[in-house]
mmCIF file of C-alpha atoms and ligand atoms in Angstrom:
data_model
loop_
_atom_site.group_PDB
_atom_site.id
_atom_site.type_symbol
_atom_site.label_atom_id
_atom_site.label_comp_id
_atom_site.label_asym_id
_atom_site.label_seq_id
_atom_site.Cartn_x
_atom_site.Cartn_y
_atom_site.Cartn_z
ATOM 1 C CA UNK A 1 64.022 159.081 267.105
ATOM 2 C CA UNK A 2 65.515 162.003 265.123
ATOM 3 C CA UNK A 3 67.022 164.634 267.423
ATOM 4 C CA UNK A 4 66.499 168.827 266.891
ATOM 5 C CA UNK A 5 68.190 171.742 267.239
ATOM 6 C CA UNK A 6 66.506 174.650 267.069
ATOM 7 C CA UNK A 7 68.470 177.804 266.661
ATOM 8 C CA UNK A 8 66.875 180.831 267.363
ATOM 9 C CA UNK A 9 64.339 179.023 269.880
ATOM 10 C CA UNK A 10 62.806 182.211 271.967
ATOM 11 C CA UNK A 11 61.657 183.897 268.704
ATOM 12 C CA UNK A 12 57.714 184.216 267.904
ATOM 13 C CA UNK A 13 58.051 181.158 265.563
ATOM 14 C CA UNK A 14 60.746 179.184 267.887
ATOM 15 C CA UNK A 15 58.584 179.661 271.117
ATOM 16 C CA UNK A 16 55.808 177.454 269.573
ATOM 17 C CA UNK A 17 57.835 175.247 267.127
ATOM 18 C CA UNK A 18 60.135 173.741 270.676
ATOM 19 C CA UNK A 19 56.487 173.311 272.151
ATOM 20 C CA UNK A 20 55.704 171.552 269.029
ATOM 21 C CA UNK A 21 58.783 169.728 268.288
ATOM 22 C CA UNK A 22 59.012 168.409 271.701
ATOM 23 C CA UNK A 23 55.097 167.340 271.924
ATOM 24 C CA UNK A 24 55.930 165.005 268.398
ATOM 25 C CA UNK A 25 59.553 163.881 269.060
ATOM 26 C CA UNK A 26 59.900 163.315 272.892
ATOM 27 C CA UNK A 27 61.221 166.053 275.202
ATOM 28 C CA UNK A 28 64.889 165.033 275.497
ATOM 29 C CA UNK A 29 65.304 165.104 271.866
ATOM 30 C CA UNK A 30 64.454 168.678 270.871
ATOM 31 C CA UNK A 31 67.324 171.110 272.180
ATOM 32 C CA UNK A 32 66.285 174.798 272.231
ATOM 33 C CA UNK A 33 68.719 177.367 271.309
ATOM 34 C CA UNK A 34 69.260 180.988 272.850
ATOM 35 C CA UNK A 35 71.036 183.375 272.731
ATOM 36 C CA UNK A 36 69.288 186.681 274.399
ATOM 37 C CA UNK A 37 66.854 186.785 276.773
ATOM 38 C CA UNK A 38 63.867 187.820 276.898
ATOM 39 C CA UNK A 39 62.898 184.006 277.440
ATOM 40 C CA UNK A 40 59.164 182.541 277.225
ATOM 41 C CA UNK A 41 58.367 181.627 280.872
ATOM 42 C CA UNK A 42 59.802 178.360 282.573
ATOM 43 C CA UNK A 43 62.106 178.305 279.216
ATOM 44 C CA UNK A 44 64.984 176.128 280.727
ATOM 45 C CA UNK A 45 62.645 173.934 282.544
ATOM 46 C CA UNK A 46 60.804 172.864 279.360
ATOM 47 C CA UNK A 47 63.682 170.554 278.049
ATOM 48 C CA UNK A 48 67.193 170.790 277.163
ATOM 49 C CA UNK A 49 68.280 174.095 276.095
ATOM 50 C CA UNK A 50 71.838 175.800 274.675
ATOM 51 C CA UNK A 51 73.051 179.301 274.431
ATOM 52 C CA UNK A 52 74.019 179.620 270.591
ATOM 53 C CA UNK A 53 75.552 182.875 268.879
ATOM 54 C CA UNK A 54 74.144 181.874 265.129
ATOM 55 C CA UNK A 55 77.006 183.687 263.739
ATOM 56 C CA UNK A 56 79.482 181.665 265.653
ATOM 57 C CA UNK A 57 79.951 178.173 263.382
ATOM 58 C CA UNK A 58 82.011 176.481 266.544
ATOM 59 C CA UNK A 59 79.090 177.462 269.070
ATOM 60 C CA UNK A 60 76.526 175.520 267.129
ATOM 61 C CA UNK A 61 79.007 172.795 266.007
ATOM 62 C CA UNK A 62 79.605 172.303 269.680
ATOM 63 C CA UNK A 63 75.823 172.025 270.401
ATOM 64 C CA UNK A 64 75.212 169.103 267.415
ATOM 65 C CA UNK A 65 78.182 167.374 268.551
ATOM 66 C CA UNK A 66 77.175 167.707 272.177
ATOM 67 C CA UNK A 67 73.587 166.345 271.411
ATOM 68 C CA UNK A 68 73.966 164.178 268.524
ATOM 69 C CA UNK A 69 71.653 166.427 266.558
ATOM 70 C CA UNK A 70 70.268 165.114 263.081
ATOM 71 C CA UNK A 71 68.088 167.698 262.123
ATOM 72 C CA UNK A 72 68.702 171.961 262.491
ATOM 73 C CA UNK A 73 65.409 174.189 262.477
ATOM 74 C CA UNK A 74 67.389 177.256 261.841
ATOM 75 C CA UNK A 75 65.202 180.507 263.113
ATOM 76 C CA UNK A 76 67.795 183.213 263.487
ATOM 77 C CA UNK A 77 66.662 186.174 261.671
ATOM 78 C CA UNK A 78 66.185 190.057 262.090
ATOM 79 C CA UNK A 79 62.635 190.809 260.307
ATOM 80 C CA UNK A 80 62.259 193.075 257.347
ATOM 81 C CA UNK A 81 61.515 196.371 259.137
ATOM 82 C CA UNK A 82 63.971 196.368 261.404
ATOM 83 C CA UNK A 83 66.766 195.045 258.897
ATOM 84 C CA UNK A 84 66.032 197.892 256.953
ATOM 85 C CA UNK A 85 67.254 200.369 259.247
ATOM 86 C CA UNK A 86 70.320 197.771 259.640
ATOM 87 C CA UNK A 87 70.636 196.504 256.332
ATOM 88 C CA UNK A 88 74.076 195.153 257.442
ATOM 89 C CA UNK A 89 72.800 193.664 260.991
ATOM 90 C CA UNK A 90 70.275 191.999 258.788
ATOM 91 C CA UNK A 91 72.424 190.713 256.337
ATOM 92 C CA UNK A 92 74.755 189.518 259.092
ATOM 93 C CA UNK A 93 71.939 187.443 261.121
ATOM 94 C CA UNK A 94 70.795 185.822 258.335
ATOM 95 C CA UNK A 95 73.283 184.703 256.105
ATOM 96 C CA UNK A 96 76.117 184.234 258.715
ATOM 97 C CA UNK A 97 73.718 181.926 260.801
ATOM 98 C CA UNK A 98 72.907 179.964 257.476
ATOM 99 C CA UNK A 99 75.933 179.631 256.336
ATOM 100 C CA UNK A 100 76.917 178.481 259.581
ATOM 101 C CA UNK A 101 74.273 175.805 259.730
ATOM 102 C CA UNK A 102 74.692 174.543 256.318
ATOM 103 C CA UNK A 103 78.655 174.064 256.713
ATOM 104 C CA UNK A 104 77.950 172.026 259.934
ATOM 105 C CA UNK A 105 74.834 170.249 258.834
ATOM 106 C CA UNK A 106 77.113 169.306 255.545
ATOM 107 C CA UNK A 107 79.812 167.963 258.435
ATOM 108 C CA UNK A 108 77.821 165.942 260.498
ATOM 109 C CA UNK A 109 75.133 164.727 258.231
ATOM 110 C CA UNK A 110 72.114 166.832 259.262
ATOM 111 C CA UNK A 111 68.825 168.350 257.609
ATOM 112 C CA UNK A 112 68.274 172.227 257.777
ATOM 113 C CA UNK A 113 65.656 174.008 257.984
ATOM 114 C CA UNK A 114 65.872 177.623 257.391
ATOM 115 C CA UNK A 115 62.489 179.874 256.696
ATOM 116 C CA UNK A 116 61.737 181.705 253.491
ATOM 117 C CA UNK A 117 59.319 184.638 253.359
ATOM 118 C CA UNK A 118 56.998 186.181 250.965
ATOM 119 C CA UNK A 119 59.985 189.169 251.439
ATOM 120 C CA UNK A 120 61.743 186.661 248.526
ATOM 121 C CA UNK A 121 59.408 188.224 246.241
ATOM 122 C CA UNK A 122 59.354 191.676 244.591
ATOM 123 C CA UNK A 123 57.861 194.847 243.012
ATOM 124 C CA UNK A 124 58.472 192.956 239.412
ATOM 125 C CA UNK A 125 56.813 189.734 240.790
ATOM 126 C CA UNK A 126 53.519 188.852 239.630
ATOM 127 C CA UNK A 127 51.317 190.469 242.575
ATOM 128 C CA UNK A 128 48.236 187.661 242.452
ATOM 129 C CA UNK A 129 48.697 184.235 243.187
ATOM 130 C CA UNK A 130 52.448 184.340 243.055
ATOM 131 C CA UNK A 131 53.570 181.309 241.211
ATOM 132 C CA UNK A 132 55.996 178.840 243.072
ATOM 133 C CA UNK A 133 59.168 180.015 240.424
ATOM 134 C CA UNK A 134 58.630 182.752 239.379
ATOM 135 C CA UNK A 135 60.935 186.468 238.956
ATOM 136 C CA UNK A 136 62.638 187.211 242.523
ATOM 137 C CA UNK A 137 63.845 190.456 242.476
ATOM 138 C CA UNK A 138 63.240 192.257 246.158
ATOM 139 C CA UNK A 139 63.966 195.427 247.600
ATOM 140 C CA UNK A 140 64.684 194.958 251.011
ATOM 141 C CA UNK A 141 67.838 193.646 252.509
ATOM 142 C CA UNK A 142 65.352 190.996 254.254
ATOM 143 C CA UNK A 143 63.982 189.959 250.816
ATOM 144 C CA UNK A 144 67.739 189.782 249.362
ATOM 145 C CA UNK A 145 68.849 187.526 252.175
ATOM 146 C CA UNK A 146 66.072 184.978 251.634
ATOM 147 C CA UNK A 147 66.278 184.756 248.110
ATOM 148 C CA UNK A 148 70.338 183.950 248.881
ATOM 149 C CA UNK A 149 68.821 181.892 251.623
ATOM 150 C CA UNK A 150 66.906 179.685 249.153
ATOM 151 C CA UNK A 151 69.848 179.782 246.652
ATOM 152 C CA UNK A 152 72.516 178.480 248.952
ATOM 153 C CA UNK A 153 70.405 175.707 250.424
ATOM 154 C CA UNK A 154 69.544 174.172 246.904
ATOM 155 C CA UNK A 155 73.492 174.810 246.296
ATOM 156 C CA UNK A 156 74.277 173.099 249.507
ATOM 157 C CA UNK A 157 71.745 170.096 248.055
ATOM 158 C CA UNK A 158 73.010 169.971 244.814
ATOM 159 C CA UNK A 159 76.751 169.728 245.416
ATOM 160 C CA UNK A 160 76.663 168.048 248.639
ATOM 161 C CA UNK A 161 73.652 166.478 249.518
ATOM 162 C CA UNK A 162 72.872 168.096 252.504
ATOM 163 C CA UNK A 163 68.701 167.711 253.235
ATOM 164 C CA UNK A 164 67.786 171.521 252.903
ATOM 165 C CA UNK A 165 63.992 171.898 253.051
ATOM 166 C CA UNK A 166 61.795 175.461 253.354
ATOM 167 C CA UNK A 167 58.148 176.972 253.046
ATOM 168 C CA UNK A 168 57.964 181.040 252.452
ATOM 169 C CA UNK A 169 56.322 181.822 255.805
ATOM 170 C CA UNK A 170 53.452 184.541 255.089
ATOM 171 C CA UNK A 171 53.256 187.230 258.037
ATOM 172 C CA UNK A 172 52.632 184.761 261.420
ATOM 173 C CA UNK A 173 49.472 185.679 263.599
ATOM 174 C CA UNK A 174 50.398 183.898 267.080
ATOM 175 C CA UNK A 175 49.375 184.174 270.450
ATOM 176 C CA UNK A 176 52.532 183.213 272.508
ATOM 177 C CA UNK A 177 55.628 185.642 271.667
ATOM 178 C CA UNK A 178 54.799 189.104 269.687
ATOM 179 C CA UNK A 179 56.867 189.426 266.627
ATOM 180 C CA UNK A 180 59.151 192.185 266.133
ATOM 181 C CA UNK A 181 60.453 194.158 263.581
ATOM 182 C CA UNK A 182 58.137 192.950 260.847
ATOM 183 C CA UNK A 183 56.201 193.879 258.167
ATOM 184 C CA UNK A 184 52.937 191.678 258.884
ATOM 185 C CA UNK A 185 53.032 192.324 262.729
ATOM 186 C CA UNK A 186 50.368 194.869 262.724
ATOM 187 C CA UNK A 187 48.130 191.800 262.186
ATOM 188 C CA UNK A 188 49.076 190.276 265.910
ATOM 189 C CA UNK A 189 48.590 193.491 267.555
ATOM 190 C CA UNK A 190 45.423 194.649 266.299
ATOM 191 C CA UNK A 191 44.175 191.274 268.279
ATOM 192 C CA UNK A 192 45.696 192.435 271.456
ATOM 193 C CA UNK A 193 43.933 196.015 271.417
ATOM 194 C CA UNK A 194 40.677 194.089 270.411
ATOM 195 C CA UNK A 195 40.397 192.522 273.489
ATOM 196 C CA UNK A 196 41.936 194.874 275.889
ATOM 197 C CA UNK A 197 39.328 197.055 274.906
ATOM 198 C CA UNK A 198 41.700 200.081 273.311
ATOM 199 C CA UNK A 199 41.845 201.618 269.686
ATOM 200 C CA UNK A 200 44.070 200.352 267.493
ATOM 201 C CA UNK A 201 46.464 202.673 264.572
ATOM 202 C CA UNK A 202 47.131 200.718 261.376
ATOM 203 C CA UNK A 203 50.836 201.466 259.873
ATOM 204 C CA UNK A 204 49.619 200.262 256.747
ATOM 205 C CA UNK A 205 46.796 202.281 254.467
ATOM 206 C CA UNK A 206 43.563 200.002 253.690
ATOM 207 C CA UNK A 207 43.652 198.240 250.561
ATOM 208 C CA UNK A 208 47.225 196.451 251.535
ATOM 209 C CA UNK A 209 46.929 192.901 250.917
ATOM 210 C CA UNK A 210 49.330 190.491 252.073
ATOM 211 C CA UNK A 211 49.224 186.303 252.704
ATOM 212 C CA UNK A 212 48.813 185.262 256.312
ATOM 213 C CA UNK A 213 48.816 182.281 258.521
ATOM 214 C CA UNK A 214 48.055 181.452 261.683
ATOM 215 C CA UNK A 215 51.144 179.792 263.703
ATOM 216 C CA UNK A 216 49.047 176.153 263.937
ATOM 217 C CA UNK A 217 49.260 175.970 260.455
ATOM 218 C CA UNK A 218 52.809 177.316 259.960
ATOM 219 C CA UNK A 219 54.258 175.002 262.479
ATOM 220 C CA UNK A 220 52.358 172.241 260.529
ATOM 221 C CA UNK A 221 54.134 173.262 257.406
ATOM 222 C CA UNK A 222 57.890 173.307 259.445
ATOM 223 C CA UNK A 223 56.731 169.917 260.440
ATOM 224 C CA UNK A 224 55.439 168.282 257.691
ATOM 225 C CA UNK A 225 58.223 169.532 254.841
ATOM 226 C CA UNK A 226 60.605 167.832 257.081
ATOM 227 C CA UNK A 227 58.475 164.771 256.918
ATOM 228 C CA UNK A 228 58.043 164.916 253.554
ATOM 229 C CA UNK A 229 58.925 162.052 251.248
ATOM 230 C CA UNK A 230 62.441 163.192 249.546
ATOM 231 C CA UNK A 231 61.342 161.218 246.386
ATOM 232 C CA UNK A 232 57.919 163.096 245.871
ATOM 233 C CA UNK A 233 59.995 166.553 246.554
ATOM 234 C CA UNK A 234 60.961 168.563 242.883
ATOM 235 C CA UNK A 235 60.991 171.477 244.642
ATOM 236 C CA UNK A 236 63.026 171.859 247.868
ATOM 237 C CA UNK A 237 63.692 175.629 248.787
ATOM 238 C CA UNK A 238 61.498 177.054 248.781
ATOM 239 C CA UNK A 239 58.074 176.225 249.021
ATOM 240 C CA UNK A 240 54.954 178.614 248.691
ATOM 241 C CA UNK A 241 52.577 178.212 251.057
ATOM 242 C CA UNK A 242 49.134 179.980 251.946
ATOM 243 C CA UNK A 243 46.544 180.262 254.019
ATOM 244 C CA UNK A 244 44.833 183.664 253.866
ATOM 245 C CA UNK A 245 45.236 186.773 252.592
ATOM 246 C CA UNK A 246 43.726 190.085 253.480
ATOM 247 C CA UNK A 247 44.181 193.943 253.742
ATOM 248 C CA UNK A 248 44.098 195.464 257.056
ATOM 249 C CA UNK A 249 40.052 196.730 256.614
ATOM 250 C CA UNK A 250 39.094 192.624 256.219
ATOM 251 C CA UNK A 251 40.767 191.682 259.504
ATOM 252 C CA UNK A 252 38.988 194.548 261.288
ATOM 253 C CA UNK A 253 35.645 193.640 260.123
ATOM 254 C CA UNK A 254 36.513 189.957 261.062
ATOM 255 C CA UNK A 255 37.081 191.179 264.906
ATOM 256 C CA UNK A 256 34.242 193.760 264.558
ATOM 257 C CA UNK A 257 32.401 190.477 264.439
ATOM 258 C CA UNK A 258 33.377 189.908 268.115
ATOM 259 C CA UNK A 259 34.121 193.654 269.227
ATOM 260 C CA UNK A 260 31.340 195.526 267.899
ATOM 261 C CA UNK A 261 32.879 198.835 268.968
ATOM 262 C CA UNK A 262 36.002 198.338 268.063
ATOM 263 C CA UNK A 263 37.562 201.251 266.236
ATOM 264 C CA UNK A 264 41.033 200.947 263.929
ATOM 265 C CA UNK A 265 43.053 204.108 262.364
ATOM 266 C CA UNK A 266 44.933 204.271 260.329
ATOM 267 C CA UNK A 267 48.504 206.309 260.633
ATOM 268 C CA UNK A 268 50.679 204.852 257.529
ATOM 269 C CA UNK A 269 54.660 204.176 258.380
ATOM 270 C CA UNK A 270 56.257 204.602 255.306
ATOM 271 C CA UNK A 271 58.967 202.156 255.578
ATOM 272 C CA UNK A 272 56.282 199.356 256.226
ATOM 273 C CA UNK A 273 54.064 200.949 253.596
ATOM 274 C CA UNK A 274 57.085 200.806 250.666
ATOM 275 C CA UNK A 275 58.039 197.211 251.888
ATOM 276 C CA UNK A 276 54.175 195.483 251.766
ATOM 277 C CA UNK A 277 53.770 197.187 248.551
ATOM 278 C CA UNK A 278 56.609 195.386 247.315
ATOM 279 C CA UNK A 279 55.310 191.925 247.824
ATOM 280 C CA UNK A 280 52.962 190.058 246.764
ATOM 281 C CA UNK A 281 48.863 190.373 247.294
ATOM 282 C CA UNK A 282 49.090 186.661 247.584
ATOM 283 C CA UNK A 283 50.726 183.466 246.619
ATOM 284 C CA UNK A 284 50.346 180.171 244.637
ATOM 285 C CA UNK A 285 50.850 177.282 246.896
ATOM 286 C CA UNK A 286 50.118 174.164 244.040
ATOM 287 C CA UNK A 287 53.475 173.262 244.630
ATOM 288 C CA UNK A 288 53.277 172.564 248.346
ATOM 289 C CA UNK A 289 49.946 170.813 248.055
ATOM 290 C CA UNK A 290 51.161 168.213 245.365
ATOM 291 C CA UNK A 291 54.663 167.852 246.346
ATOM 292 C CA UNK A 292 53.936 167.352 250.497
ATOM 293 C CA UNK A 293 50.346 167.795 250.886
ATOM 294 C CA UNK A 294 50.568 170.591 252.596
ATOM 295 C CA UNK A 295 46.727 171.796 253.476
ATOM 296 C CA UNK A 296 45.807 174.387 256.139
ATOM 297 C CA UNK A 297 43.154 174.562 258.167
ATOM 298 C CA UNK A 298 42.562 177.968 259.686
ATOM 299 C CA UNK A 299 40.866 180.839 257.290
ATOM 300 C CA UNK A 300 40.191 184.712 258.714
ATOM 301 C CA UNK A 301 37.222 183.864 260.741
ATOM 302 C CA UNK A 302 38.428 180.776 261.919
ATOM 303 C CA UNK A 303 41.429 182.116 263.588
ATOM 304 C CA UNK A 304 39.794 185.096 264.807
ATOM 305 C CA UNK A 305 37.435 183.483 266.497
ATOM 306 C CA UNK A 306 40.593 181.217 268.201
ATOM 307 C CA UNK A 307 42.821 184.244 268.837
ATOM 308 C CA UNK A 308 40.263 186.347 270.831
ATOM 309 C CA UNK A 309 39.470 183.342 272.854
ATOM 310 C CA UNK A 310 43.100 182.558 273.500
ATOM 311 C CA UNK A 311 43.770 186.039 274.110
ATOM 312 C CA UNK A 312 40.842 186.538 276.488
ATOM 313 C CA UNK A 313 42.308 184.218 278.685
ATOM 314 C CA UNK A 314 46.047 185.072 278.633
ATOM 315 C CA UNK A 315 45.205 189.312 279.293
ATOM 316 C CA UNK A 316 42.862 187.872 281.763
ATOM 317 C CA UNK A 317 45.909 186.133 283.433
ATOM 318 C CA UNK A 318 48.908 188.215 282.992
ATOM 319 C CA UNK A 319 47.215 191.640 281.678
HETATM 320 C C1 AKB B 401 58.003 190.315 258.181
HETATM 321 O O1 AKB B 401 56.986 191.015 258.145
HETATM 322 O O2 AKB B 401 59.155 190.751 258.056
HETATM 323 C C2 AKB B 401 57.826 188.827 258.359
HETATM 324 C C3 AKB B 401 57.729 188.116 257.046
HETATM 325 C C4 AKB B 401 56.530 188.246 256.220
HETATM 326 O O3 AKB B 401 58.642 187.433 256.665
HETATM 327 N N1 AKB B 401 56.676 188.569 259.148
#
C-alpha cells in the first residue's frame, strides 16, 4: 500500500485531500503535515500527523524517512492575492517548499505532487478555452511561481526520473476550510452569506469569468493523476483541467434559484480585479481527458444545489 505525505495538510485543499487520501489508502498510511494552527477539528486524532516547516528540506526529509513515505502531495502555498502584497513571502512558500520536496523525493525515490493554477496563465494567453501548451507569461508573483513550479518538476523528471505529476487547479468551491488569500474565493463566500441569510459584496465587477471546480472533483483529479498510467502520460506538469466556468452574476442567479431574495453587490478590489483579468475565461482540458481520463461530475447547478445543503447543516451546527 503506497504511503502519503501531505505537506501543507490544514489548508482548504489539504483538509479534504487527508480525508480523502486516508478513506482510499488506509488511515495509517496517509501522514498529515502542519505547520500552523488553525487545525480542522479532531485534526491529530484523524491519523498520523507531523509538524513540517516546507521551507526546511531536513524537517520533511525527517518525516519520509520517519514514515517510509512513497508518495508527497505537496500543498504549501500562499494564494495569489495575498502573495501579491508579499511577492517575496510568496515566492519563498512556494518554490522553497518545492524545491525542498523534489530534492528529497529525488533521494528517497518518491512521487510529488505539487498543484498548478490557472495563475500559470497570462494577459497574452489565449483567454477562451486555454489550450493545454500554450504562451505562459503571468503577472503575478503567484502565476510566476507555478509556471517555475511546472518547469522544475518536468526538469526534475527529465534528468532524474523523479514521478512529478500536476492538474492547474481552477478557483476551489469547498465546504470544509475557507480559502484565503485568493483570487476565486469570493465564489466560497457568496455560499456562506446565501444561507445565513445576509447580503453579499462581490470584489470582482460582473462579466469576470474564471474556471471553477468543486473540491469532489478536484480531489478526484489529485487522485486520479497519481493513478494514472505513466505510459499513457505525454504530458506530466501540468495538466488543464475544468469543470465550470462562470462570472460572478451566473453563480448568483444559480443560488437565487434557492434564495429567492438574495441580494449580491458589487464593490470591485482592484488587486483581485487586475489579477482575474489576467487569466483565462476558461481552459482546454483535452489533454487531461485523453491522457488520464479525467471527467468531472459537478456543473454550477449541481454543486449549488450540494453546497447549500451542506452548508445548511454545518451553520445550523456551529453557526
Ligand atoms: C487563487 O485564487 O489564488 C487560487 C487559484 C485559482 O489558484 N484559488
Amino acid at each position: 500500500m503506497k504511503k502519503i505525505l501531505i505537506v501543507g495538510s490544514t489548508g482548504q485543499i489539504g483538509s479534504e485531500l487527508g480525508i480523502k487520501l486516508r478513506s482510499i489508502y488506509g488511515v495509517d498510511n496517509v501522514v498529515c503535515g502542519y505547520y500552523k494552527p488553525p487545525f480542522p477539528e479532531n485534526f491529530f486524532e484523524l491519523g498520523p500527523t507531523v509538524e513540517i516547516d516546507a521551507t526546511d528540506a531536513q524537517q520533511i526529509a525527517d518525516a519520509v524517512k520517519t514514515h517510509k513515505i512513497d508518495a508527497i502531495y505537496n500543498l504549501a502555498a500562499i494564494l495569489s492575492a495575498t502573495a501579491e502584497k508579499n511577492p517575496k513571502l510568496g515566492w519563498d512558500v512556494g518554490m522553497n517548499s518545492l524545491i525542498n520536496c523534489l530534492d528529497v523525493a529525488k533521494e528517497h525515490e518518491c512521487a510529488v505532487f505539487t498543484p498548478s493554477s490557472i495563475g500559470a496563465f497570462g494577459p497574452t494567453t489565449p483567454k477562451d478555452k486555454t489550450p493545454q501548451d500554450t504562451v505562459q507569461r503571468p503577472t503575478t508573483i503567484y502565476g510566476i511561481t507555478k509556471v517555475t513550479g511546472e518547469l522544475i518538476s518536468d526538469y526534475y523528471f527529465r534528468r532524474w526520473g523523479v514521478d512529478t505529476r500536476s492538474v492547474r487547479f481552477p478557483g476551489i468551491i469547498s465546504n470544509l476550510t475557507m480559502p484565503g488569500g485568493g483570487t476565486t474565493d469570493y465564489a466560497v463566500e457568496i455560499f456562506y452569506n446565501a444561507v445565513k441569510g445576509e447580503n453579499f459584496v462581490c470584489p470582482v465587477k460582473a462579466g469576470t469569468y474564471m474556471d471553477m471546480m468543486y473540491m469532489p472533483d478536484a480531489l478526484d483529479a489529485a487522485v486520479q493523476i497519481m493513478e494514472a498510467d505513466p505510459s499513457k502520460l505525454i504530458h506530466r506538469n501540468s495538466f488543464n483541467i475544468a469543470s465550470m466556468s462562470f462570472d460572478p452574476e451566473m453563480i448568483y442567479q444559480a443560488i437565487k434559484k434557492h434564495y429567492p431574495d438574495f441580494v449580491m453587490e458589487y464593490d470591485v478590489d482592484p488587486l483581485k480585479q487586475a489579477i482575474a483579468d489576467s487569466w483565462p475565461n476558461s481552459l482546454d482540458d483535452t489533454c487531461a481527458r485523453e491522457e488520464w481520463g479525467w471527467n468531472p461530475k459537478y456543473d454550477l447547478d449541481k454543486m449549488t444545489a450540494d453546497m447549500i445543503e451542506v452548508l445548511k447543516h454545518k451553520i445550523k451546527k456551529y453557526g
